[in-house]
Amino acid sequence: MNTLKHLIDISDLSVEEIGQLIDTANDIIANPGKYSEKCRGKKLATLFFEPSTRTRLSFEAAMYELGGNVLGFSEAQSSSAAKGESVADTAKTVSCYADIIAMRHPKEGAPLVAAQNATIPVINAGDGGHFHPTQTLADLLTIAREKGSFENLTVGFCGDLKFGRTVHSLIGALSRYSGLNVVLISPEELKLPSYVKQEVLKKAGIPYIQTSNLEEYMPNLDILYMTRVQRERFFNEEDYLRLKDSYILTPDKLKNAKKDLSIMHPLPRVNEISVEIDQDPRACYFKQVLNGKYIRMALILKLLREAGTIA
Ligand code: CP
């Protein structure tokens, strides 16, 4: 790999770098005009081989708000991947046209292959059931703004913990702060993969509970991170239909929750949070959407500065 800095996994960023990105994002929120010309004349390529609303559009909005331009595609079928072109050749090609790449791909590891072949920074915008580091940055900015700190939090992750790449990345990020307690709430078939438990939770000595009962642990939680059961990751439609409504958060289920609980969800939502919850002041999921744009602005600035593309 070349010496360019990419973002493939959240662990590519130190705790200090995450703190700096959050500081920059907060400054962008407070002083947007200061940043409106920072990427003038620069181009972001959004290479999305898998559907997206938030990630692709927030990357595009981020680059426009930095004064830059955007090119790319939103489905594999409209790119030469449909003719069999490799991810490596796609990355080499796009490096001739753009200054930075945001890539989403259904195959785990595809953005890493792109990074190994590109001559510009590559950002993983989600790879299969693996990682989604920029969603994690959006989640961390939201937690920082809601809770003021990442320390001494009890976080419940609920739903599809097996395929939920946002869960894997956020657990990895939060495990680096002290006082974390984790409650893993899922059906048996959608439990957190062993490699995340072994390599992250156990390695960092983080206490965790595995349960299928959301209401039992609700009173303990500072953050409830709901997730969608991901139809696109199932081999068998019957299994999806059986599991898809395992957890539906309704106002009744929140009756024993803390008054300052933060209810998070990376979105898209299907049924797992009732729309009535949207009016609850503890609902943070549309704040995550907006924070996603600001933290991606901060990330684009950081990677382009480190590549020497902008001052
Ligand atoms: N949270 C998230 O990744 O949403 P999209 O799939 O719409 O990008």
PDB file of C-alpha atoms and ligand atoms in Angstrom:
ATOM      1  CA  MET A   1       0.000   0.000   0.000  1.00  0.00           C
ATOM      2  CA  ASN A   2       1.158   3.565  -0.622  1.00  0.00           C
ATOM      3  CA  THR A   3       1.665   5.977   2.284  1.00  0.00           C
ATOM      4  CA  LEU A   4      -1.592   7.833   1.680  1.00  0.00           C
ATOM      5  CA  LYS A   5      -3.968   7.851   4.612  1.00  0.00           C
ATOM      6  CA  HIS A   6      -7.310   6.137   3.971  1.00  0.00           C
ATOM      7  CA  LEU A   7     -10.252   5.346   6.243  1.00  0.00           C
ATOM      8  CA  ILE A   8     -11.157   1.669   5.941  1.00  0.00           C
ATOM      9  CA  ASP A   9     -11.848   0.749   9.569  1.00  0.00           C
ATOM     10  CA  ILE A  10     -12.516   3.071  12.514  1.00  0.00           C
ATOM     11  CA  SER A  11      -9.321   1.709  14.130  1.00  0.00           C
ATOM     12  CA  ASP A  12      -7.374   3.544  11.373  1.00  0.00           C
ATOM     13  CA  LEU A  13      -8.050   6.650  13.483  1.00  0.00           C
ATOM     14  CA  SER A  14      -6.489   7.194  16.910  1.00  0.00           C
ATOM     15  CA  VAL A  15      -8.578   8.455  19.817  1.00  0.00           C
ATOM     16  CA  GLU A  16      -6.800  11.809  19.373  1.00  0.00           C
ATOM     17  CA  GLU A  17      -7.702  11.960  15.672  1.00  0.00           C
ATOM     18  CA  ILE A  18     -11.348  11.163  16.442  1.00  0.00           C
ATOM     19  CA  GLY A  19     -11.335  13.987  18.997  1.00  0.00           C
ATOM     20  CA  GLN A  20      -9.876  16.368  16.391  1.00  0.00           C
ATOM     21  CA  LEU A  21     -12.517  15.355  13.796  1.00  0.00           C
ATOM     22  CA  ILE A  22     -15.271  15.988  16.346  1.00  0.00           C
ATOM     23  CA  ASP A  23     -13.762  19.389  17.194  1.00  0.00           C
ATOM     24  CA  THR A  24     -13.609  20.282  13.482  1.00  0.00           C
ATOM     25  CA  ALA A  25     -17.206  19.128  12.921  1.00  0.00           C
ATOM     26  CA  ASN A  26     -18.386  21.227  15.873  1.00  0.00           C
ATOM     27  CA  ASP A  27     -16.522  24.223  14.454  1.00  0.00           C
ATOM     28  CA  ILE A  28     -18.126  23.651  11.024  1.00  0.00           C
ATOM     29  CA  ILE A  29     -21.561  23.583  12.713  1.00  0.00           C
ATOM     30  CA  ALA A  30     -20.780  26.860  14.524  1.00  0.00           C
ATOM     31  CA  ASN A  31     -18.985  28.615  11.613  1.00  0.00           C
ATOM     32  CA  PRO A  32     -20.031  27.078   8.270  1.00  0.00           C
ATOM     33  CA  GLY A  33     -18.871  30.102   6.244  1.00  0.00           C
ATOM     34  CA  LYS A  34     -15.273  29.512   7.327  1.00  0.00           C
ATOM     35  CA  TYR A  35     -15.238  26.226   5.401  1.00  0.00           C
ATOM     36  CA  SER A  36     -17.208  27.086   2.260  1.00  0.00           C
ATOM     37  CA  GLU A  37     -14.146  27.472  -0.009  1.00  0.00           C
ATOM     38  CA  LYS A  38     -11.771  24.929   1.520  1.00  0.00           C
ATOM     39  CA  CYS A  39     -12.166  22.380  -1.294  1.00  0.00           C
ATOM     40  CA  ARG A  40     -12.681  24.764  -4.210  1.00  0.00           C
ATOM     41  CA  GLY A  41     -11.653  22.961  -7.423  1.00  0.00           C
ATOM     42  CA  LYS A  42     -11.381  19.546  -5.753  1.00  0.00           C
ATOM     43  CA  LYS A  43     -13.462  16.493  -6.639  1.00  0.00           C
ATOM     44  CA  LEU A  44     -14.987  13.703  -4.562  1.00  0.00           C
ATOM     45  CA  ALA A  45     -15.869  10.462  -6.377  1.00  0.00           C
ATOM     46  CA  THR A  46     -18.769   8.540  -4.821  1.00  0.00           C
ATOM     47  CA  LEU A  47     -18.492   4.922  -5.997  1.00  0.00           C
ATOM     48  CA  PHE A  48     -21.592   3.185  -4.663  1.00  0.00           C
ATOM     49  CA  PHE A  49     -21.953  -0.438  -5.706  1.00  0.00           C
ATOM     50  CA  GLU A  50     -24.802  -0.848  -3.197  1.00  0.00           C
ATOM     51  CA  PRO A  51     -27.891   1.303  -2.403  1.00  0.00           C
ATOM     52  CA  SER A  52     -27.601   4.295  -0.082  1.00  0.00           C
ATOM     53  CA  THR A  53     -29.495   7.467   0.756  1.00  0.00           C
ATOM     54  CA  ARG A  54     -27.736   8.999   3.761  1.00  0.00           C
ATOM     55  CA  THR A  55     -24.128   8.059   3.204  1.00  0.00           C
ATOM     56  CA  ARG A  56     -23.906   8.967  -0.475  1.00  0.00           C
ATOM     57  CA  LEU A  57     -25.973  12.135  -0.243  1.00  0.00           C
ATOM     58  CA  SER A  58     -24.255  13.329   2.933  1.00  0.00           C
ATOM     59  CA  PHE A  59     -20.843  12.816   1.295  1.00  0.00           C
ATOM     60  CA  GLU A  60     -22.037  14.770  -1.714  1.00  0.00           C
ATOM     61  CA  ALA A  61     -23.587  17.541   0.403  1.00  0.00           C
ATOM     62  CA  ALA A  62     -20.384  17.655   2.476  1.00  0.00           C
ATOM     63  CA  MET A  63     -18.184  18.183  -0.587  1.00  0.00           C
ATOM     64  CA  TYR A  64     -20.525  20.823  -2.055  1.00  0.00           C
ATOM     65  CA  GLU A  65     -20.569  22.697   1.284  1.00  0.00           C
ATOM     66  CA  LEU A  66     -16.766  22.685   1.212  1.00  0.00           C
ATOM     67  CA  GLY A  67     -16.884  24.347  -2.216  1.00  0.00           C
ATOM     68  CA  GLY A  68     -15.867  21.203  -4.111  1.00  0.00           C
ATOM     69  CA  ASN A  69     -17.470  19.057  -6.795  1.00  0.00           C
ATOM     70  CA  VAL A  70     -18.763  15.501  -6.963  1.00  0.00           C
ATOM     71  CA  LEU A  71     -18.753  12.758  -9.593  1.00  0.00           C
ATOM     72  CA  GLY A  72     -19.582   9.075  -9.396  1.00  0.00           C
ATOM     73  CA  PHE A  73     -22.223   6.410  -9.692  1.00  0.00           C
ATOM     74  CA  SER A  74     -24.939   5.117  -7.391  1.00  0.00           C
ATOM     75  CA  GLU A  75     -25.240   1.516  -8.598  1.00  0.00           C
ATOM     76  CA  ALA A  76     -22.800  -1.069  -9.930  1.00  0.00           C
ATOM     77  CA  GLN A  77     -24.903  -1.601 -13.059  1.00  0.00           C
ATOM     78  CA  SER A  78     -24.166   1.906 -14.318  1.00  0.00           C
ATOM     79  CA  SER A  79     -20.391   1.403 -13.975  1.00  0.00           C
ATOM     80  CA  SER A  80     -17.961  -0.862 -15.844  1.00  0.00           C
ATOM     81  CA  ALA A  81     -18.149  -3.263 -12.901  1.00  0.00           C
ATOM     82  CA  ALA A  82     -21.171  -4.578 -14.833  1.00  0.00           C
ATOM     83  CA  LYS A  83     -18.713  -5.541 -17.610  1.00  0.00           C
ATOM     84  CA  GLY A  84     -16.449  -7.303 -15.139  1.00  0.00           C
ATOM     85  CA  GLU A  85     -13.951  -4.541 -14.278  1.00  0.00           C
ATOM     86  CA  SER A  86     -12.137  -5.181 -11.010  1.00  0.00           C
ATOM     87  CA  VAL A  87     -12.262  -2.942  -7.940  1.00  0.00           C
ATOM     88  CA  ALA A  88      -8.485  -2.439  -8.312  1.00  0.00           C
ATOM     89  CA  ASP A  89      -8.812  -1.158 -11.892  1.00  0.00           C
ATOM     90  CA  THR A  90     -11.799   0.992 -10.948  1.00  0.00           C
ATOM     91  CA  ALA A  91      -9.719   2.622  -8.184  1.00  0.00           C
ATOM     92  CA  LYS A  92      -6.763   3.233 -10.519  1.00  0.00           C
ATOM     93  CA  THR A  93      -9.105   4.753 -13.110  1.00  0.00           C
ATOM     94  CA  VAL A  94     -10.976   7.033 -10.723  1.00  0.00           C
ATOM     95  CA  SER A  95      -7.642   8.248  -9.293  1.00  0.00           C
ATOM     96  CA  CYS A  96      -7.107   9.906 -12.708  1.00  0.00           C
ATOM     97  CA  TYR A  97     -10.282  11.984 -12.343  1.00  0.00           C
ATOM     98  CA  ALA A  98     -10.869  12.750  -8.667  1.00  0.00           C
ATOM     99  CA  ASP A  99      -9.027  13.824  -5.490  1.00  0.00           C
ATOM    100  CA  ILE A 100     -10.738  11.496  -3.004  1.00  0.00           C
ATOM    101  CA  ILE A 101     -12.998   8.421  -3.174  1.00  0.00           C
ATOM    102  CA  ALA A 102     -15.922   7.330  -0.989  1.00  0.00           C
ATOM    103  CA  MET A 103     -16.755   3.697  -1.813  1.00  0.00           C
ATOM    104  CA  ARG A 104     -19.611   1.427  -0.744  1.00  0.00           C
ATOM    105  CA  HIS A 105     -19.453  -2.191  -1.839  1.00  0.00           C
ATOM    106  CA  PRO A 106     -21.354  -5.382  -0.931  1.00  0.00           C
ATOM    107  CA  LYS A 107     -18.097  -7.361  -0.619  1.00  0.00           C
ATOM    108  CA  GLU A 108     -16.150  -7.140   2.635  1.00  0.00           C
ATOM    109  CA  GLY A 109     -12.669  -5.815   1.941  1.00  0.00           C
ATOM    110  CA  ALA A 110     -13.445  -4.136  -1.403  1.00  0.00           C
ATOM    111  CA  PRO A 111     -12.611  -0.595  -0.154  1.00  0.00           C
ATOM    112  CA  LEU A 112      -9.296  -1.938   1.211  1.00  0.00           C
ATOM    113  CA  VAL A 113      -8.462  -3.313  -2.248  1.00  0.00           C
ATOM    114  CA  ALA A 114      -9.395   0.096  -3.691  1.00  0.00           C
ATOM    115  CA  ALA A 115      -7.087   1.817  -1.175  1.00  0.00           C
ATOM    116  CA  GLN A 116      -4.222  -0.507  -2.119  1.00  0.00           C
ATOM    117  CA  ASN A 117      -4.572   0.514  -5.757  1.00  0.00           C
ATOM    118  CA  ALA A 118      -5.662   4.156  -5.661  1.00  0.00           C
ATOM    119  CA  THR A 119      -3.307   7.128  -5.725  1.00  0.00           C
ATOM    120  CA  ILE A 120      -5.839   9.240  -3.804  1.00  0.00           C
ATOM    121  CA  PRO A 121      -7.422   8.739  -0.339  1.00  0.00           C
ATOM    122  CA  VAL A 122     -10.189   6.115  -0.131  1.00  0.00           C
ATOM    123  CA  ILE A 123     -12.992   6.184   2.440  1.00  0.00           C
ATOM    124  CA  ASN A 124     -14.939   3.021   3.204  1.00  0.00           C
ATOM    125  CA  ALA A 125     -18.623   4.017   2.994  1.00  0.00           C
ATOM    126  CA  GLY A 126     -19.732   0.522   4.063  1.00  0.00           C
ATOM    127  CA  ASP A 127     -18.431  -2.910   2.978  1.00  0.00           C
ATOM    128  CA  GLY A 128     -20.892  -5.791   3.228  1.00  0.00           C
ATOM    129  CA  GLY A 129     -21.525  -6.870   6.816  1.00  0.00           C
ATOM    130  CA  HIS A 130     -18.035  -5.701   7.798  1.00  0.00           C
ATOM    131  CA  PHE A 131     -17.475  -2.016   8.690  1.00  0.00           C
ATOM    132  CA  HIS A 132     -19.039   1.418   8.241  1.00  0.00           C
ATOM    133  CA  PRO A 133     -16.528   3.815   9.815  1.00  0.00           C
ATOM    134  CA  THR A 134     -18.105   7.102   8.686  1.00  0.00           C
ATOM    135  CA  GLN A 135     -21.447   6.060  10.222  1.00  0.00           C
ATOM    136  CA  THR A 136     -19.439   5.451  13.384  1.00  0.00           C
ATOM    137  CA  LEU A 137     -18.005   8.959  13.180  1.00  0.00           C
ATOM    138  CA  ALA A 138     -21.558  10.324  12.789  1.00  0.00           C
ATOM    139  CA  ASP A 139     -22.614   8.226  15.797  1.00  0.00           C
ATOM    140  CA  LEU A 140     -19.651   9.452  17.859  1.00  0.00           C
ATOM    141  CA  LEU A 141     -20.337  13.099  17.027  1.00  0.00           C
ATOM    142  CA  THR A 142     -23.964  12.549  18.082  1.00  0.00           C
ATOM    143  CA  ILE A 143     -22.938  10.871  21.350  1.00  0.00           C
ATOM    144  CA  ALA A 144     -20.417  13.658  22.046  1.00  0.00           C
ATOM    145  CA  ARG A 145     -23.090  16.314  21.497  1.00  0.00           C
ATOM    146  CA  GLU A 146     -25.793  14.462  23.463  1.00  0.00           C
ATOM    147  CA  LYS A 147     -23.752  13.040  26.345  1.00  0.00           C
ATOM    148  CA  GLY A 148     -20.697  15.307  26.452  1.00  0.00           C
ATOM    149  CA  SER A 149     -18.334  12.330  26.854  1.00  0.00           C
ATOM    150  CA  PHE A 150     -17.733   8.751  25.703  1.00  0.00           C
ATOM    151  CA  GLU A 151     -16.869   7.549  29.185  1.00  0.00           C
ATOM    152  CA  ASN A 152     -18.937   5.521  31.678  1.00  0.00           C
ATOM    153  CA  LEU A 153     -21.744   4.763  29.237  1.00  0.00           C
ATOM    154  CA  THR A 154     -24.027   1.728  29.213  1.00  0.00           C
ATOM    155  CA  VAL A 155     -24.926   1.113  25.590  1.00  0.00           C
ATOM    156  CA  GLY A 156     -27.570  -1.347  24.405  1.00  0.00           C
ATOM    157  CA  PHE A 157     -27.270  -2.605  20.835  1.00  0.00           C
ATOM    158  CA  CYS A 158     -30.547  -4.115  19.645  1.00  0.00           C
ATOM    159  CA  GLY A 159     -31.612  -6.040  16.541  1.00  0.00           C
ATOM    160  CA  ASP A 160     -29.363  -7.473  13.850  1.00  0.00           C
ATOM    161  CA  LEU A 161     -25.999  -7.587  15.591  1.00  0.00           C
ATOM    162  CA  LYS A 162     -24.673 -10.257  13.213  1.00  0.00           C
ATOM    163  CA  PHE A 163     -24.795  -8.345   9.934  1.00  0.00           C
ATOM    164  CA  GLY A 164     -25.023  -4.835  11.415  1.00  0.00           C
ATOM    165  CA  ARG A 165     -21.741  -3.297  10.263  1.00  0.00           C
ATOM    166  CA  THR A 166     -22.552  -0.036  12.069  1.00  0.00           C
ATOM    167  CA  VAL A 167     -22.723  -1.991  15.341  1.00  0.00           C
ATOM    168  CA  HIS A 168     -19.355  -3.677  14.739  1.00  0.00           C
ATOM    169  CA  SER A 169     -17.681  -0.337  13.992  1.00  0.00           C
ATOM    170  CA  LEU A 170     -19.291   1.535  16.913  1.00  0.00           C
ATOM    171  CA  ILE A 171     -18.390  -1.176  19.431  1.00  0.00           C
ATOM    172  CA  GLY A 172     -14.799  -0.983  18.141  1.00  0.00           C
ATOM    173  CA  ALA A 173     -14.747   2.788  18.586  1.00  0.00           C
ATOM    174  CA  LEU A 174     -16.368   2.946  22.031  1.00  0.00           C
ATOM    175  CA  SER A 175     -14.185   0.121  23.375  1.00  0.00           C
ATOM    176  CA  ARG A 176     -11.298   2.600  23.472  1.00  0.00           C
ATOM    177  CA  TYR A 177     -12.972   4.755  26.147  1.00  0.00           C
ATOM    178  CA  SER A 178     -13.166   3.848  29.831  1.00  0.00           C
ATOM    179  CA  GLY A 179     -16.201   2.699  31.780  1.00  0.00           C
ATOM    180  CA  LEU A 180     -18.088   1.186  28.829  1.00  0.00           C
ATOM    181  CA  ASN A 181     -20.768  -1.443  29.543  1.00  0.00           C
ATOM    182  CA  VAL A 182     -22.430  -3.211  26.623  1.00  0.00           C
ATOM    183  CA  VAL A 183     -25.813  -4.944  26.437  1.00  0.00           C
ATOM    184  CA  LEU A 184     -26.233  -7.044  23.279  1.00  0.00           C
ATOM    185  CA  ILE A 185     -29.929  -7.583  22.546  1.00  0.00           C
ATOM    186  CA  SER A 186     -30.768  -9.862  19.624  1.00  0.00           C
ATOM    187  CA  PRO A 187     -32.447 -13.081  18.575  1.00  0.00           C
ATOM    188  CA  GLU A 188     -30.182 -16.135  18.807  1.00  0.00           C
ATOM    189  CA  GLU A 189     -29.624 -16.182  15.023  1.00  0.00           C
ATOM    190  CA  LEU A 190     -28.488 -12.543  14.890  1.00  0.00           C
ATOM    191  CA  LYS A 191     -26.009 -12.464  17.773  1.00  0.00           C
ATOM    192  CA  LEU A 192     -22.832 -10.407  17.562  1.00  0.00           C
ATOM    193  CA  PRO A 193     -20.135 -12.376  15.670  1.00  0.00           C
ATOM    194  CA  SER A 194     -17.595 -14.146  17.873  1.00  0.00           C
ATOM    195  CA  TYR A 195     -14.708 -12.261  16.283  1.00  0.00           C
ATOM    196  CA  VAL A 196     -16.111  -8.925  17.544  1.00  0.00           C
ATOM    197  CA  LYS A 197     -16.611 -10.380  21.029  1.00  0.00           C
ATOM    198  CA  GLN A 198     -13.142 -11.941  21.120  1.00  0.00           C
ATOM    199  CA  GLU A 199     -11.092  -9.278  19.377  1.00  0.00           C
ATOM    200  CA  VAL A 200     -12.837  -6.197  20.730  1.00  0.00           C
ATOM    201  CA  LEU A 201     -14.929  -6.719  23.867  1.00  0.00           C
ATOM    202  CA  LYS A 202     -12.881  -9.457  25.561  1.00  0.00           C
ATOM    203  CA  LYS A 203      -9.550  -7.976  24.499  1.00  0.00           C
ATOM    204  CA  ALA A 204     -10.466  -4.594  26.010  1.00  0.00           C
ATOM    205  CA  GLY A 205     -11.984  -6.210  29.137  1.00  0.00           C
ATOM    206  CA  ILE A 206     -15.391  -4.648  28.497  1.00  0.00           C
ATOM    207  CA  PRO A 207     -18.254  -6.152  30.509  1.00  0.00           C
ATOM    208  CA  TYR A 208     -21.112  -7.315  28.280  1.00  0.00           C
ATOM    209  CA  ILE A 209     -24.408  -9.128  28.572  1.00  0.00           C
ATOM    210  CA  GLN A 210     -26.110 -11.071  25.773  1.00  0.00           C
ATOM    211  CA  THR A 211     -29.899 -11.254  25.956  1.00  0.00           C
ATOM    212  CA  SER A 212     -32.992 -11.393  23.795  1.00  0.00           C
ATOM    213  CA  ASN A 213     -34.994  -9.274  26.272  1.00  0.00           C
ATOM    214  CA  LEU A 214     -34.947  -5.541  25.505  1.00  0.00           C
ATOM    215  CA  GLU A 215     -37.332  -4.420  28.258  1.00  0.00           C
ATOM    216  CA  GLU A 216     -35.425  -6.144  31.074  1.00  0.00           C
ATOM    217  CA  TYR A 217     -32.301  -4.053  30.471  1.00  0.00           C
ATOM    218  CA  MET A 218     -33.980  -0.822  29.319  1.00  0.00           C
ATOM    219  CA  PRO A 219     -33.666   0.943  32.739  1.00  0.00           C
ATOM    220  CA  ASN A 220     -29.861   0.481  32.683  1.00  0.00           C
ATOM    221  CA  LEU A 221     -29.227   2.096  29.308  1.00  0.00           C
ATOM    222  CA  ASP A 222     -27.722   5.519  28.570  1.00  0.00           C
ATOM    223  CA  ILE A 223     -27.891   4.810  24.841  1.00  0.00           C
ATOM    224  CA  LEU A 224     -30.167   2.426  22.947  1.00  0.00           C
ATOM    225  CA  TYR A 225     -28.770   1.753  19.465  1.00  0.00           C
ATOM    226  CA  MET A 226     -31.530   0.121  17.392  1.00  0.00           C
ATOM    227  CA  THR A 227     -30.772  -1.587  14.074  1.00  0.00           C
ATOM    228  CA  ARG A 228     -32.682  -2.917  11.086  1.00  0.00           C
ATOM    229  CA  VAL A 229     -32.769  -6.624  10.273  1.00  0.00           C
ATOM    230  CA  GLN A 230     -30.972  -6.528   6.930  1.00  0.00           C
ATOM    231  CA  ARG A 231     -32.945  -8.359   4.279  1.00  0.00           C
ATOM    232  CA  GLU A 232     -30.084  -8.007   1.749  1.00  0.00           C
ATOM    233  CA  ARG A 233     -27.724 -10.107   3.918  1.00  0.00           C
ATOM    234  CA  PHE A 234     -30.052 -13.132   4.280  1.00  0.00           C
ATOM    235  CA  PHE A 235     -29.706 -16.185   2.052  1.00  0.00           C
ATOM    236  CA  ASN A 236     -33.178 -17.339   2.942  1.00  0.00           C
ATOM    237  CA  GLU A 237     -36.309 -15.125   2.712  1.00  0.00           C
ATOM    238  CA  GLU A 238     -38.161 -17.300   5.248  1.00  0.00           C
ATOM    239  CA  ASP A 239     -35.534 -16.563   7.915  1.00  0.00           C
ATOM    240  CA  TYR A 240     -35.758 -12.850   7.170  1.00  0.00           C
ATOM    241  CA  LEU A 241     -39.568 -12.843   7.477  1.00  0.00           C
ATOM    242  CA  ARG A 242     -39.374 -14.754  10.762  1.00  0.00           C
ATOM    243  CA  LEU A 243     -36.810 -12.393  12.302  1.00  0.00           C
ATOM    244  CA  LYS A 244     -37.565  -8.997  10.780  1.00  0.00           C
ATOM    245  CA  ASP A 245     -39.950  -7.786  13.492  1.00  0.00           C
ATOM    246  CA  SER A 246     -38.084  -9.255  16.460  1.00  0.00           C
ATOM    247  CA  TYR A 247     -37.892  -5.810  18.095  1.00  0.00           C
ATOM    248  CA  ILE A 248     -40.258  -2.900  17.574  1.00  0.00           C
ATOM    249  CA  LEU A 249     -39.602   0.039  19.884  1.00  0.00           C
ATOM    250  CA  THR A 250     -42.879   1.655  20.967  1.00  0.00           C
ATOM    251  CA  PRO A 251     -43.573   4.347  23.613  1.00  0.00           C
ATOM    252  CA  ASP A 252     -44.811   1.616  25.992  1.00  0.00           C
ATOM    253  CA  LYS A 253     -41.420  -0.125  25.895  1.00  0.00           C
ATOM    254  CA  LEU A 254     -39.736   3.102  27.009  1.00  0.00           C
ATOM    255  CA  LYS A 255     -41.767   3.492  30.216  1.00  0.00           C
ATOM    256  CA  ASN A 256     -38.872   2.336  32.418  1.00  0.00           C
ATOM    257  CA  ALA A 257     -36.131   4.008  30.374  1.00  0.00           C
ATOM    258  CA  LYS A 258     -33.917   6.797  31.686  1.00  0.00           C
ATOM    259  CA  LYS A 259     -35.164  10.343  31.136  1.00  0.00           C
ATOM    260  CA  ASP A 260     -31.905  11.173  29.355  1.00  0.00           C
ATOM    261  CA  LEU A 261     -31.699   7.987  27.276  1.00  0.00           C
ATOM    262  CA  SER A 262     -30.430   8.639  23.731  1.00  0.00           C
ATOM    263  CA  ILE A 263     -32.275   6.543  21.148  1.00  0.00           C
ATOM    264  CA  MET A 264     -30.053   6.030  18.135  1.00  0.00           C
ATOM    265  CA  HIS A 265     -30.422   4.205  14.809  1.00  0.00           C
ATOM    266  CA  PRO A 266     -28.142   4.442  11.764  1.00  0.00           C
ATOM    267  CA  LEU A 267     -31.239   4.325   9.508  1.00  0.00           C
ATOM    268  CA  PRO A 268     -32.873   3.328   7.225  1.00  0.00           C
ATOM    269  CA  ARG A 269     -35.645   2.237   9.576  1.00  0.00           C
ATOM    270  CA  VAL A 270     -38.204  -0.339   8.513  1.00  0.00           C
ATOM    271  CA  ASN A 271     -40.446  -1.280  11.493  1.00  0.00           C
ATOM    272  CA  GLU A 272     -38.040  -1.336  14.400  1.00  0.00           C
ATOM    273  CA  ILE A 273     -38.840   2.115  15.801  1.00  0.00           C
ATOM    274  CA  SER A 274     -42.461   3.236  15.862  1.00  0.00           C
ATOM    275  CA  VAL A 275     -42.906   6.665  14.203  1.00  0.00           C
ATOM    276  CA  GLU A 276     -44.524   7.904  17.462  1.00  0.00           C
ATOM    277  CA  ILE A 277     -41.034   7.818  19.011  1.00  0.00           C
ATOM    278  CA  ASP A 278     -39.877  10.480  16.522  1.00  0.00           C
ATOM    279  CA  GLN A 279     -41.580  13.116  18.726  1.00  0.00           C
ATOM    280  CA  ASP A 280     -39.791  11.894  21.863  1.00  0.00           C
ATOM    281  CA  PRO A 281     -36.957  14.306  22.799  1.00  0.00           C
ATOM    282  CA  ARG A 282     -34.750  11.259  23.390  1.00  0.00           C
ATOM    283  CA  ALA A 283     -34.910  10.289  19.682  1.00  0.00           C
ATOM    284  CA  CYS A 284     -31.533  11.127  18.111  1.00  0.00           C
ATOM    285  CA  TYR A 285     -31.628   9.307  14.779  1.00  0.00           C
ATOM    286  CA  PHE A 286     -32.323  12.317  12.568  1.00  0.00           C
ATOM    287  CA  LYS A 287     -29.619  14.217  14.470  1.00  0.00           C
ATOM    288  CA  GLN A 288     -27.262  11.392  13.445  1.00  0.00           C
ATOM    289  CA  VAL A 289     -28.258  11.986   9.813  1.00  0.00           C
ATOM    290  CA  LEU A 290     -27.328  15.685   9.994  1.00  0.00           C
ATOM    291  CA  ASN A 291     -24.197  15.067  12.046  1.00  0.00           C
ATOM    292  CA  GLY A 292     -23.131  12.613   9.337  1.00  0.00           C
ATOM    293  CA  LYS A 293     -22.732  15.469   6.885  1.00  0.00           C
ATOM    294  CA  TYR A 294     -20.640  17.590   9.265  1.00  0.00           C
ATOM    295  CA  ILE A 295     -18.301  14.791  10.316  1.00  0.00           C
ATOM    296  CA  ARG A 296     -17.808  13.761   6.665  1.00  0.00           C
ATOM    297  CA  MET A 297     -16.862  17.373   5.903  1.00  0.00           C
ATOM    298  CA  ALA A 298     -14.273  17.171   8.678  1.00  0.00           C
ATOM    299  CA  LEU A 299     -12.982  13.828   7.364  1.00  0.00           C
ATOM    300  CA  ILE A 300     -12.670  15.024   3.743  1.00  0.00           C
ATOM    301  CA  LEU A 301     -10.691  18.043   4.983  1.00  0.00           C
ATOM    302  CA  LYS A 302      -8.381  15.889   7.084  1.00  0.00           C
ATOM    303  CA  LEU A 303      -7.618  13.334   4.356  1.00  0.00           C
ATOM    304  CA  LEU A 304      -7.131  15.946   1.631  1.00  0.00           C
ATOM    305  CA  ARG A 305      -4.814  17.960   3.906  1.00  0.00           C
ATOM    306  CA  GLU A 306      -2.767  14.866   4.743  1.00  0.00           C
ATOM    307  CA  ALA A 307      -2.535  13.980   1.042  1.00  0.00           C
ATOM    308  CA  GLY A 308      -1.223  17.485   0.353  1.00  0.00           C
ATOM    309  CA  THR A 309      -4.199  18.203  -1.939  1.00  0.00           C
ATOM    310  CA  ILE A 310      -5.392  21.220   0.053  1.00  0.00           C
ATOM    311  CA  ALA A 311      -3.630  23.561   2.443  1.00  0.00           C
TER     312      ALA A 311
HETATM  313  N1   CP B   1     -26.844   4.716   7.609  1.00  0.00           N
HETATM  314  C1   CP B   1     -26.631   4.447   6.309  1.00  0.00           C
HETATM  315  O1   CP B   1     -25.583   3.943   5.906  1.00  0.00           O
HETATM  316  O2   CP B   1     -27.671   4.794   5.485  1.00  0.00           O
HETATM  317  P1   CP B   1     -27.672   4.587   3.916  1.00  0.00           P
HETATM  318  O3   CP B   1     -27.630   3.104   3.656  1.00  0.00           O
HETATM  319  O4   CP B   1     -28.945   5.237   3.425  1.00  0.00           O
HETATM  320  O5   CP B   1     -26.436   5.244   3.365  1.00  0.00           O
END
